[in-house]
Coordinates of C-alpha atoms in Angstrom, one line a residue:
Chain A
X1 CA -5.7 56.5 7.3
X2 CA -8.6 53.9 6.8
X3 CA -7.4 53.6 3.3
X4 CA -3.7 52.9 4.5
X5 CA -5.6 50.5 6.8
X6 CA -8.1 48.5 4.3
X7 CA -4.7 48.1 2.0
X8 CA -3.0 46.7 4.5
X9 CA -5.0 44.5 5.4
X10 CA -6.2 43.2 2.1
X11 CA -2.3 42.5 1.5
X12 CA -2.2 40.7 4.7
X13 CA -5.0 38.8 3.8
X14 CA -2.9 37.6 -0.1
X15 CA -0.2 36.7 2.1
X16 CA -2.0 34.2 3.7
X17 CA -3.9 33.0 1.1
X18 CA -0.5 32.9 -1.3
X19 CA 1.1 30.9 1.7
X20 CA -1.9 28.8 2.0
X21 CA -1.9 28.0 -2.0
X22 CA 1.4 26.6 -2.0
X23 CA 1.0 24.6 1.2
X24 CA -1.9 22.6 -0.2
X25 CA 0.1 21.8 -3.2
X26 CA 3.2 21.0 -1.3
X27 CA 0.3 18.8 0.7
X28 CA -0.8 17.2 -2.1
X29 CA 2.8 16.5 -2.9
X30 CA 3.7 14.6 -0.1
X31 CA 0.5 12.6 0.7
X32 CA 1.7 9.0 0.0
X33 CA 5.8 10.2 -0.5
X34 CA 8.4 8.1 1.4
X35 CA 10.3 10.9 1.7
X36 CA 8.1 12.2 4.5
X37 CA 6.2 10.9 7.8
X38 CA 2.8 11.5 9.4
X39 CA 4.7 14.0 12.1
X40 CA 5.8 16.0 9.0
X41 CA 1.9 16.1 7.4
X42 CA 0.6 17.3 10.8
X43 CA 3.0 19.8 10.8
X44 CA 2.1 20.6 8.0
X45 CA -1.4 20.6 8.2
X46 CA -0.6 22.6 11.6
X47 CA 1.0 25.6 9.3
X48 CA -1.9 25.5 7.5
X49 CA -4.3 26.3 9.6
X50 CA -2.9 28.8 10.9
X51 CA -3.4 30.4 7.5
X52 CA -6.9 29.2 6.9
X53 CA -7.8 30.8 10.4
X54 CA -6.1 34.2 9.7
X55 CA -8.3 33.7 6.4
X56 CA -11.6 32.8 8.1
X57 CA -11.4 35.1 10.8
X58 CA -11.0 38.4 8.6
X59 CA -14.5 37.7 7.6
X60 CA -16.2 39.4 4.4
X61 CA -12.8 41.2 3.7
X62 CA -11.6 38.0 2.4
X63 CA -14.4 37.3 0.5
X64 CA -12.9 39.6 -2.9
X65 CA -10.0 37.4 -3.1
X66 CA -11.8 33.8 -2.4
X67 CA -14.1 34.9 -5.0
X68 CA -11.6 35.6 -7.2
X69 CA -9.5 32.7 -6.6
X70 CA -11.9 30.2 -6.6
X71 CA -12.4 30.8 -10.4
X72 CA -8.6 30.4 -11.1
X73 CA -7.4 27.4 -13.5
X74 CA -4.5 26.7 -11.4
X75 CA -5.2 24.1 -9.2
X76 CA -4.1 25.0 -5.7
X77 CA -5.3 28.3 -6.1
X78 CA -8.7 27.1 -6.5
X79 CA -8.7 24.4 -4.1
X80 CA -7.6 26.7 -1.2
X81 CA -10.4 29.5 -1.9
X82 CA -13.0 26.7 -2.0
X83 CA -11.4 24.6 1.6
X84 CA -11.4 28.6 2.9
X85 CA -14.6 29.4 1.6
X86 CA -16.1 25.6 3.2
X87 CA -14.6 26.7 6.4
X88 CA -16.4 30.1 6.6
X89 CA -19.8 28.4 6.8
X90 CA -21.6 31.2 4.7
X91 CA -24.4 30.1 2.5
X92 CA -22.8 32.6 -0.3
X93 CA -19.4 30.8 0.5
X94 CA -21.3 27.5 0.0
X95 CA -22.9 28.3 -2.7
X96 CA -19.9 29.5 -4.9
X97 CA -18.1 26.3 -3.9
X98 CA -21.7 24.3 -5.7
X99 CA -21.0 26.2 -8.5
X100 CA -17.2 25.8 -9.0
X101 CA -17.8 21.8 -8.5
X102 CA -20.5 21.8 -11.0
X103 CA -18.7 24.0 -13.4
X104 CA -15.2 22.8 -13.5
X105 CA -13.1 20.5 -15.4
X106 CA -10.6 18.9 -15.4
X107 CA -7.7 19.6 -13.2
X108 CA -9.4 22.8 -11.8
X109 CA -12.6 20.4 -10.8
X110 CA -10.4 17.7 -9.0
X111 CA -8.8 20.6 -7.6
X112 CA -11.9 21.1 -6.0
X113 CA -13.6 18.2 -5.2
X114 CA -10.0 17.7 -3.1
X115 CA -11.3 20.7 -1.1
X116 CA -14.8 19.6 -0.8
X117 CA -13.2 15.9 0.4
X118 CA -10.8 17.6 3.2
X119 CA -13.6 20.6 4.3
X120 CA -17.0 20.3 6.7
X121 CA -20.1 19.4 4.4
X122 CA -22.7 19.0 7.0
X123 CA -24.4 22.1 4.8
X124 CA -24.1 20.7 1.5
X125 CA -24.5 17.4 2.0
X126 CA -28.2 17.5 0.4
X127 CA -26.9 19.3 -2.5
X128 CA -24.0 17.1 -3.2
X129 CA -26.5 14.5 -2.8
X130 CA -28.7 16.2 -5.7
X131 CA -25.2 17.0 -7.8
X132 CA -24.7 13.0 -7.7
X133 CA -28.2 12.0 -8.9
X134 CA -29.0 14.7 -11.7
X135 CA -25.5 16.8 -11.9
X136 CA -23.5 16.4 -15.4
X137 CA -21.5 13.5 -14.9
X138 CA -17.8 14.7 -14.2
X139 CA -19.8 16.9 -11.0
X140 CA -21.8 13.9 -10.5
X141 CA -19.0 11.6 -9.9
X142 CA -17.2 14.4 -7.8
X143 CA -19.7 14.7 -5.5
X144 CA -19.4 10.9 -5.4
X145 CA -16.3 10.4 -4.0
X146 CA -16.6 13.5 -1.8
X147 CA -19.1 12.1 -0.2
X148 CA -17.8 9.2 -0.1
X149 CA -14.6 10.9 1.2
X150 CA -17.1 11.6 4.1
X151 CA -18.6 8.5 4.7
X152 CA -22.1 9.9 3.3
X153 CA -22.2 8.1 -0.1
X154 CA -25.3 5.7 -0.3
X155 CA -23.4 3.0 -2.0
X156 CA -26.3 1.7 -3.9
X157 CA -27.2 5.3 -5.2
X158 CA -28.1 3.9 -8.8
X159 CA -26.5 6.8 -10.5
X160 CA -22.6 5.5 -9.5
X161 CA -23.2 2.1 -11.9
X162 CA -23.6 4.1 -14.7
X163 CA -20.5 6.3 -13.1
X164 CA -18.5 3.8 -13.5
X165 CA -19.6 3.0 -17.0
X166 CA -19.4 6.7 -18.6
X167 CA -17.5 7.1 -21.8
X168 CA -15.5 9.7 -20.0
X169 CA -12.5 7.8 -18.1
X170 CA -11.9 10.6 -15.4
X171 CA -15.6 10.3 -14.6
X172 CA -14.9 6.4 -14.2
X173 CA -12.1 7.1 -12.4
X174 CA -13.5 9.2 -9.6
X175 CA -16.7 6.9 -9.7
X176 CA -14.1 3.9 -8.8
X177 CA -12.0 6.4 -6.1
X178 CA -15.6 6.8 -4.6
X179 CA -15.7 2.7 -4.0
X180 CA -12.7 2.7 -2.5
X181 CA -13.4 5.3 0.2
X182 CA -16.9 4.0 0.6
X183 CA -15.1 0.6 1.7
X184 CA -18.1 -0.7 0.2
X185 CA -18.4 -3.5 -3.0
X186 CA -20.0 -1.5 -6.0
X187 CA -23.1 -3.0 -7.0
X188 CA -22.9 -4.6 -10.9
X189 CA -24.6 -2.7 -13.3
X190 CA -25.1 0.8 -15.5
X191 CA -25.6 1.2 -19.1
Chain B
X1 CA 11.9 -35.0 -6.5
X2 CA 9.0 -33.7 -3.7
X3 CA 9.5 -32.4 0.0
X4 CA 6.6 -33.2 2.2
X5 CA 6.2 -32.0 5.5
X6 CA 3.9 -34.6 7.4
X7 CA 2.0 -34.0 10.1
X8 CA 2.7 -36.7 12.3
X9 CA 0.4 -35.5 15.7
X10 CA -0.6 -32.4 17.4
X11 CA -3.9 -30.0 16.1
X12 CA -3.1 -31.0 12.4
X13 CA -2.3 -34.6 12.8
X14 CA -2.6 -36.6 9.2
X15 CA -2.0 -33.3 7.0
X16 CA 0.8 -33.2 4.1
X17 CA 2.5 -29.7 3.3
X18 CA 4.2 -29.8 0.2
X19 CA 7.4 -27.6 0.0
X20 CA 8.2 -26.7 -3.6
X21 CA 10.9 -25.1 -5.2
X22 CA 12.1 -21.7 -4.4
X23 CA 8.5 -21.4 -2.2
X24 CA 9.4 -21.1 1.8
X25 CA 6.8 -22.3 3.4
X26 CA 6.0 -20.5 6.7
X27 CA 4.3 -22.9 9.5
X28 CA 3.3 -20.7 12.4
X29 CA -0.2 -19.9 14.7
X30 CA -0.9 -16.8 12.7
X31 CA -4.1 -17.0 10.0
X32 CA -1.9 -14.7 7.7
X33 CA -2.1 -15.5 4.1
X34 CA 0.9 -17.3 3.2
X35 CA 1.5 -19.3 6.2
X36 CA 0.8 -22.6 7.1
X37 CA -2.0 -22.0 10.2
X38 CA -1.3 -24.8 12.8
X39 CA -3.9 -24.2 15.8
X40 CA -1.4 -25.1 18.2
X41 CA -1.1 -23.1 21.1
X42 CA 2.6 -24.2 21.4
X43 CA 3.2 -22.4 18.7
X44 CA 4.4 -19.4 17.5
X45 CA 2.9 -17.0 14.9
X46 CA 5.1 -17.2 12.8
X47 CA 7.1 -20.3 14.5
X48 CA 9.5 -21.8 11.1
X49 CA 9.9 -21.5 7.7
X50 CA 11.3 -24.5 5.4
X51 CA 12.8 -23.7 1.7
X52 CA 13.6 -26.1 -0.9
X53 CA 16.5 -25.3 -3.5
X54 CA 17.2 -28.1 -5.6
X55 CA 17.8 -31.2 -3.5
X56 CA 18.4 -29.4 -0.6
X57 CA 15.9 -28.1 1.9
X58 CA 16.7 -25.9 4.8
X59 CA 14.8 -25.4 8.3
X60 CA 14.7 -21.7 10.0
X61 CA 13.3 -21.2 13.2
X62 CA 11.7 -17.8 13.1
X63 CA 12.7 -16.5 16.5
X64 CA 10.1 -18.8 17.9
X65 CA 9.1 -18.7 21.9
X66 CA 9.6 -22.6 21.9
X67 CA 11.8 -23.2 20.0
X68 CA 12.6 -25.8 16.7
X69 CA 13.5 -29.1 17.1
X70 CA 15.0 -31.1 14.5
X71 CA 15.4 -34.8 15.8
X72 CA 15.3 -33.7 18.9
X73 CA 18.1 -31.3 19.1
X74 CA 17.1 -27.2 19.0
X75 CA 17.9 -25.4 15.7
X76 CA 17.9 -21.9 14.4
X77 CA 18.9 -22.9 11.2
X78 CA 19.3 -26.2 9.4
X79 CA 19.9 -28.9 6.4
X80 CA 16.8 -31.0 6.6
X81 CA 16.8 -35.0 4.6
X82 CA 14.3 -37.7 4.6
X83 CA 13.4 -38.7 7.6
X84 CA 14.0 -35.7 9.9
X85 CA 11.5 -35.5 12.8
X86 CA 10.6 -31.7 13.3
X87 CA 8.9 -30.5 16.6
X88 CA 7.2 -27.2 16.7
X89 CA 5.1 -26.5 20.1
X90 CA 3.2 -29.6 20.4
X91 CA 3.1 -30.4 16.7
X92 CA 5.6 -33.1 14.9
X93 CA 6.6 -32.9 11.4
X94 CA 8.3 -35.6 9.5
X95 CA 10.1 -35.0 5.9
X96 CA 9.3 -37.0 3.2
X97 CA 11.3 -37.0 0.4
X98 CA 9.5 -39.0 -2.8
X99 CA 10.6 -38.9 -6.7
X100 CA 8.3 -36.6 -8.8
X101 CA 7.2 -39.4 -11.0
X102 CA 6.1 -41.3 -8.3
X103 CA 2.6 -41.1 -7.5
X104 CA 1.0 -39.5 -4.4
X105 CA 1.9 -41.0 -1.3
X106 CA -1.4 -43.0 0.4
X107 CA -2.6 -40.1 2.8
X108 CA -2.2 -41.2 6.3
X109 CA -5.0 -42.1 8.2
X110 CA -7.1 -39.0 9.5
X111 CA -7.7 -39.0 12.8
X112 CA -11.4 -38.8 13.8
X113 CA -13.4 -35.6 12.3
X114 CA -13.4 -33.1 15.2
X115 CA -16.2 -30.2 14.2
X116 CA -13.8 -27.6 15.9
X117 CA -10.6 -29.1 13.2
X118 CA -8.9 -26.4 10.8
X119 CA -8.8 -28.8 7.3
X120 CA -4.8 -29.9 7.1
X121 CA -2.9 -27.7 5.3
X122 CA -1.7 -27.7 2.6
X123 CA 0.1 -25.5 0.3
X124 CA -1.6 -25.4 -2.7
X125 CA -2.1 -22.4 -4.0
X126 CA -5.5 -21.1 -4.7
X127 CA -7.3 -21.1 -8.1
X128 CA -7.1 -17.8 -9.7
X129 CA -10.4 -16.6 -9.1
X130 CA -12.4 -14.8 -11.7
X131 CA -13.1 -10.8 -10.4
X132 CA -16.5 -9.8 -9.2
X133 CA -19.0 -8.7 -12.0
X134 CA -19.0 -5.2 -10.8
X135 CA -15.2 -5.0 -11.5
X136 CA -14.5 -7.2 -14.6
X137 CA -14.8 -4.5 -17.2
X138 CA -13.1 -1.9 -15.7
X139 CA -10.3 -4.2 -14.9
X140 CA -10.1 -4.5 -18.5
X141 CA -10.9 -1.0 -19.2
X142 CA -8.3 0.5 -22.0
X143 CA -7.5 3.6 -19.6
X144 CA -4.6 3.0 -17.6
X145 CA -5.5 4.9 -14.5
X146 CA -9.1 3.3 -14.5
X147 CA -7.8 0.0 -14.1
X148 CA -5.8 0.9 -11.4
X149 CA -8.5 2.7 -9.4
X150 CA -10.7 -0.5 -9.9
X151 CA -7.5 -2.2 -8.8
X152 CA -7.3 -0.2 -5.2
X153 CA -11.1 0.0 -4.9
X154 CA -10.7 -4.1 -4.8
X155 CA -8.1 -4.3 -1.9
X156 CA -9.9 -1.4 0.0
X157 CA -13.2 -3.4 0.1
X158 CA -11.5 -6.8 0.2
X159 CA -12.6 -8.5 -2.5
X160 CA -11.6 -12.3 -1.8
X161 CA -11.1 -12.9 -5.8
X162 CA -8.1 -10.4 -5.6
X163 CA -4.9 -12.0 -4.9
X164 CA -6.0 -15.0 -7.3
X165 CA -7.1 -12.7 -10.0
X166 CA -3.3 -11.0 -9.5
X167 CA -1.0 -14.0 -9.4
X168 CA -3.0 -15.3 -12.6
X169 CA -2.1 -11.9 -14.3
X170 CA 1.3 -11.9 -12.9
X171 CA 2.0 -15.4 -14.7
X172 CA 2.9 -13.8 -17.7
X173 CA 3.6 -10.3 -16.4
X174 CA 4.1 -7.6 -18.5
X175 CA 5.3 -4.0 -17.7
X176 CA 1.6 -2.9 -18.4
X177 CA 1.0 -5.2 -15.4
X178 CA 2.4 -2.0 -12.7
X179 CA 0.0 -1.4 -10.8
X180 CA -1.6 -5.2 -10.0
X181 CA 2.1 -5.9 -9.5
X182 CA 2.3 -3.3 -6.7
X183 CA -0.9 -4.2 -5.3
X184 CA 0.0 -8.1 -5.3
X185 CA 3.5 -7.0 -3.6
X186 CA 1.1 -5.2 -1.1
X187 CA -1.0 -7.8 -0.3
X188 CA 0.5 -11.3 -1.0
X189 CA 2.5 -13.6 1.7
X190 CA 5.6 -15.3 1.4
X191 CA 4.7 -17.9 -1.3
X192 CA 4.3 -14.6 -3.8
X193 CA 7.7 -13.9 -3.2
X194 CA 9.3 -16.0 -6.6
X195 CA 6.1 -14.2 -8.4
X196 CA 6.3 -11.0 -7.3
X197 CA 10.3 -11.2 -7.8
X198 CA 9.7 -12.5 -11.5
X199 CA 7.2 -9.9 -12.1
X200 CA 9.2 -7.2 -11.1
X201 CA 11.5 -7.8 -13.2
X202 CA 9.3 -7.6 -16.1
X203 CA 9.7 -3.7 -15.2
X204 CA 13.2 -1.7 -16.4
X205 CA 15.7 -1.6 -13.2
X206 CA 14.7 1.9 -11.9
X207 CA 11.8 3.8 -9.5
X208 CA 8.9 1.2 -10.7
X209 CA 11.1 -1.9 -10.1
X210 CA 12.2 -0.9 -7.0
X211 CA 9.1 0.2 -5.5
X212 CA 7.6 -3.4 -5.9
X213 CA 10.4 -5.3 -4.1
X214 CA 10.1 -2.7 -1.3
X215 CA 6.4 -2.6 -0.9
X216 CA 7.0 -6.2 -1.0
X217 CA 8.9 -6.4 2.4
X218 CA 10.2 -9.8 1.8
X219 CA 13.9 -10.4 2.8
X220 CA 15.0 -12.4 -0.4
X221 CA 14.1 -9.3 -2.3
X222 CA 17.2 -7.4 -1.0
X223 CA 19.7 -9.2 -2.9
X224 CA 17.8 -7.9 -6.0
X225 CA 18.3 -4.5 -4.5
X226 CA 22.0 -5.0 -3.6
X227 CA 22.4 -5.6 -6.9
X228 CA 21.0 -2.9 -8.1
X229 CA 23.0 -0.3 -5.7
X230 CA 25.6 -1.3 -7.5
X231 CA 24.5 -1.0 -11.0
X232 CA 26.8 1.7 -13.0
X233 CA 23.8 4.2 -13.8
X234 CA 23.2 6.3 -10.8
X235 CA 19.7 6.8 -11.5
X236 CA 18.9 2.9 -10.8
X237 CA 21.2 2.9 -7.7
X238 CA 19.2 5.7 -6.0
X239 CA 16.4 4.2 -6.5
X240 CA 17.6 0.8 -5.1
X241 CA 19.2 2.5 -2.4
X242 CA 16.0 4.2 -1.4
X243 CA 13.8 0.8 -2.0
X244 CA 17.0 -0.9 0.5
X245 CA 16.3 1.9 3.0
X246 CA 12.6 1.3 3.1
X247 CA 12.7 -2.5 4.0
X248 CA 15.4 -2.3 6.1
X249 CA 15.3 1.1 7.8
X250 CA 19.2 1.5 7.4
X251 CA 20.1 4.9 6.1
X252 CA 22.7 5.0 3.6
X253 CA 25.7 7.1 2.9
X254 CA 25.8 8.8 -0.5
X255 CA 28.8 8.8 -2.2
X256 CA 30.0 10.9 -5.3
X257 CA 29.0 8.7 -9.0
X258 CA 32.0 8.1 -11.3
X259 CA 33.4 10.8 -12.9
X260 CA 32.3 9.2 -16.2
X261 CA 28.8 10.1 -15.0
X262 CA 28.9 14.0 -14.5
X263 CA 27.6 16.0 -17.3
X264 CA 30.0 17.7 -19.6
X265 CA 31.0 20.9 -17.9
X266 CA 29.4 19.9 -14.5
X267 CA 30.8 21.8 -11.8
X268 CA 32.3 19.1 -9.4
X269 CA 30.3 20.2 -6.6
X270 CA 27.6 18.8 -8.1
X271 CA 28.4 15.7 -8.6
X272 CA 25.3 13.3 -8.7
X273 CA 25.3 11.3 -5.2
X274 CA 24.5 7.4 -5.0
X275 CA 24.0 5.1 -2.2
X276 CA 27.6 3.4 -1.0
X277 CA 27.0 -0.6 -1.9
X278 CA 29.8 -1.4 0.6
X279 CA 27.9 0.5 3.5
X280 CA 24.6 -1.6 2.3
X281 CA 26.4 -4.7 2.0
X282 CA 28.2 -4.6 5.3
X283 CA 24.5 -3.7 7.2
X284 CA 23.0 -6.4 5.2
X285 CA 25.5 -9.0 6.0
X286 CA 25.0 -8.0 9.9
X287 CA 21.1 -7.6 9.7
X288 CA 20.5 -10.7 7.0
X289 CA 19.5 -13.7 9.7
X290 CA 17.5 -11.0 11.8
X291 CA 15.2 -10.4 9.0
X292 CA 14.7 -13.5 7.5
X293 CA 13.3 -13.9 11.0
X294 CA 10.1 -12.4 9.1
X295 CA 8.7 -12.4 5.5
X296 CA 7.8 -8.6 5.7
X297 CA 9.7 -5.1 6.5
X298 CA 9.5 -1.8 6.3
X299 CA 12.1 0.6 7.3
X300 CA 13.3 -2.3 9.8
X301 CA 10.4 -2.8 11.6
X302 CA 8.6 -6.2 11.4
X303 CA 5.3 -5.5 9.5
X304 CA 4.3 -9.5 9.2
X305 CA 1.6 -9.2 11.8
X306 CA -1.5 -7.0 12.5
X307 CA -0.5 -3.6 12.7
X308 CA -0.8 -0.8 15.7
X309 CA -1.4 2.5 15.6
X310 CA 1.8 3.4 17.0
X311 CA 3.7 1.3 14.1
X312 CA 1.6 2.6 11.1
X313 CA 2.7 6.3 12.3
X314 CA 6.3 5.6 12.5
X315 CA 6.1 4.8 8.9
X316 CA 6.7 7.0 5.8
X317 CA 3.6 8.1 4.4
X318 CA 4.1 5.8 1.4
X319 CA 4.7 2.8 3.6
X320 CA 1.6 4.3 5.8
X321 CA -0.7 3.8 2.7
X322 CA 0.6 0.4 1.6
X323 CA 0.7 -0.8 5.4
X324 CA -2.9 0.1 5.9
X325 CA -4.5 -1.2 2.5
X326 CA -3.1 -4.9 3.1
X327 CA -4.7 -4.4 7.2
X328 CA -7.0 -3.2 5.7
X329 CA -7.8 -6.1 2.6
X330 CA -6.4 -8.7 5.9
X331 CA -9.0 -7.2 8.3
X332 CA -6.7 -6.0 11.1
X333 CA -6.9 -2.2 10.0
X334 CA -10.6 -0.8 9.9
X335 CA -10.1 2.6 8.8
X336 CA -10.9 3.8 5.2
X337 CA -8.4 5.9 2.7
X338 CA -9.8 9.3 3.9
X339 CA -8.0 8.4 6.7
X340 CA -4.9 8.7 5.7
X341 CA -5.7 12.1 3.4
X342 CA -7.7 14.2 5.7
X343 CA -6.6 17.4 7.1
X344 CA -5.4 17.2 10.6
X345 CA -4.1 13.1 10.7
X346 CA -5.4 10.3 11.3
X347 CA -8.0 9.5 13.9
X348 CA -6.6 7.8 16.8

């Protein structure tokens, strides 16, 4: 019976995340689209909630499949374990989210650094900090605009000249997304 | 052959405005960029605009609270010549006409220097301005999408050098020229509007195009997209059509494309839709005086002004971003991009 139970829930628990996966890429779809309005993203955003709460509130029994999906190259996937993960406010959730941002690449670390932008950071602030002045630069300039996203980036850190200057242009691109939601002018320099 | 608008008394008294070819000159209260500021309390905002076309040059009040008043007799819409006496609020205008050889006219007298005195207007536009050292390389930078996130990064922390820095690039635009052509059609006034129409069509007719004229807001864009409405691939009329809806706010009926454009074997149930020109002709011909009443829309609402809260949200969320940016770059919007992207809305 416990076993009948446990399965249930567990597919409960996919169902939201599944649901929650395609909202955020539906989201990310229809940020700046003139097709919709700001009544349709809260709406939105209302839907998913509801998924990231059913998600939150099961506790450690989500934690298989946030684990799991975290480490997935599709984008959404990965971007919804990390927001759900952020939201649960565990230093293990915390943690694995560090390590995803630090580790990915490409579309799998934007994916993430989207989720680290829209989630609470008050806990890993410092460490985003740190990621920004000594991380490898694609993590470095992630953490960059997520703070920024937050209004916590220190806009003369002297690591986001040299951001903006890195051989890598999706590194020079996030540095210069980072200026733009800082709201403040970059200060000239870098190597 | 040169218009002048002289100041003849009122705030500005002893200032020239020079009215050039296919520029409309907005004179109003408002500090926008891209009109004519006259500190007159009289005034409206956004109280006339004049336009030259060849020889001829035309007066439209812009739904001011005083009214216009050419030689003394109100006008919503007039043939101006030499000589005409314009009064707006407590200011008077008189139109000069003068051969372009001819050399400058001998300024009129300034009155006394007041400390408290705007500088008389004039229309010149500004220099291009060279772009902030922090910016200069990646404006050059060979990736596309760098350049354009340098581009936004400008306009979201309001770097003066900006609009000079686009409408030199624009001069000779090219279709690499997109995204500056987007962000000038964002944030430029009413004298952009032969600039940003010229640049735009530097792009194919199509999504790109389109998108420009409608960010752009400006009433003499619309003819562009009437034109393309009607232009025999459907692809480029649905994207006019949608560009026509988002400046004016009307909302189209779709109508089947030719026969000549279905795909061999499509099922005539399918047949690809386009927007009906005669049903955005007939709302233009109905709505055209009431929006050249302003130099900026967006799904019908008049966006030339500082923006509310309760306007931004009644936008698409395409119009939302562009309308924010330019409040933004203008100072009458002080929230940040996050804004607009976070979870939940944005903040009251």
């Amino acid at each position: 019976m416990a076993r009948v139970e446990a399965k249930a829930r567990t597919d409960i628990l996919a169902e939201h995340f599944s649901e929650l996966a395609w909202l955020w890429e539906r989201r990310e779809a229809m940020l700046f689209s003139p097709a919709f309005g700001p009544g349709a993203l809260a709406a939105h955003d209302r839907r998913m909630e509801g998924h990231v709460r059913g998600l939150v509130v099961a506790g450690e029994d989500a934690v298989p499949l946030l684990a799991a999906a975290i480490e997935s190259d599709d984008p959404a996937t990965a971007a919804a374990a990390a927001y759900v993960l952020l939201r649960r406010g565990t230093l293990a959730g915390d943690r694995a989210v560090l390590r995803a941002l630090t580790g990915a690449e490409g579309a799998r670390l934007d994916a993430i650094r989207r989720a680290v932008c829209m989630a609470p950071i008050d806990a890993i602030a410092p460490e985003l900090g740190d990621l920004l002045a000594t991380g490898p630069a694609p993590a470095a300039a992630a953490a960059a605009e997520a703070l920024a996203f937050h209004g916590r980036l220190d806009a003369a850190a002297p690591r986001l000249a040299r951001l903006r200057a890195d051989e890598d242009p999706a590194v020079r691109r996030a540095a210069w997304r980072a200026v733009a939601l800082s709201g403040a002018a970059p200060v000239a320099g870098g190597s | 052959m040169r218009v002048l608008l002289k100041v003849l008394d009122g705030p500005l008294a002893g200032g020239v405005i020079a009215v050039d070819e296919g520029v409309p000159v907005t004179v109003g209260r408002s500090r926008d960029p891209g009109v004519v500021a006259v500190p007159d309390q009289a005034m409206s905002r956004l109280h006339f605009v004049v336009e030259r076309s060849g020889r001829s040059c035309r007066i439209r009040d812009l739904g001011s609270s005083n009214g216009t008043f050419v030689n003394a007799a109100q006008v919503t819409d007039a043939w101006l010549q030499a000589g005409d006496r314009i009064l707006a609020g407590d200011t008077t205008f008189e139109v000069a006409v003068e051969a372009e050889a001819a050399p400058p006219p001998p300024a009129p007298a300034p009155p006394p220097p007041a400390p408290s005195r705007a500088p008389p207007p004039t229309h010149a536009r500004p220099p291009p301005t060279r772009p902030d050292p922090a910016f200069a390389a990646a404006l050059e930078d060979d990736d596309e999408t760098v350049r354009r996130e340098a581009l936004w990064a400008a306009a979201w922390t309001g770097q003066p050098w900006l609009r000079g820095y686009l409408r030199a690039l624009l001069a000779n635009p090219e279709p690499a020229h997109r995204d500056a052509m987007l962000l000038l059609a964002i944030l430029g006034g009413p004298e952009d509007v032969e600039l940003v129409l010229a640049a735009a069509r530097a792009l194919d007719p199509g999504p790109e195009r389109f998108r420009v004229l409608a960010a752009f807001g400006h009433p003499a864009v619309v003819d562009e997209l009437l034109a393309g409405i009607e232009d025999e691939d459907a692809a480029v009329a649905a994207a006019a059509g949608e560009a026509f809806e988002k400046l004016t706010g009307a909302e189209l009926d779709r109508i089947p494309a030719g026969p000549e454009e279905a795909p061999a074997g499509a099922d005539p149930g399918d047949a690809t839709l386009r927007p009906d020109p005669a049903a955005a002709k007939l709302f233009w011909r109905d709505a055209h005086d009431r929006f050249f009443q302003s130099s900026r829309w967006c799904r019908g609402l008049d966006l030339s002004g500082e923006i509310d809260a309760a306007t931004i949200n009644r936008l698409d969320l395409q119009s939302r971003l562009e309308a924010c940016v330019r409040g933004r770059y203008l100072g009458s919007w002080s929230g940040s991009p996050a804004d607009l992207e976070r979870l939940g809305g944005l903040r009251p």
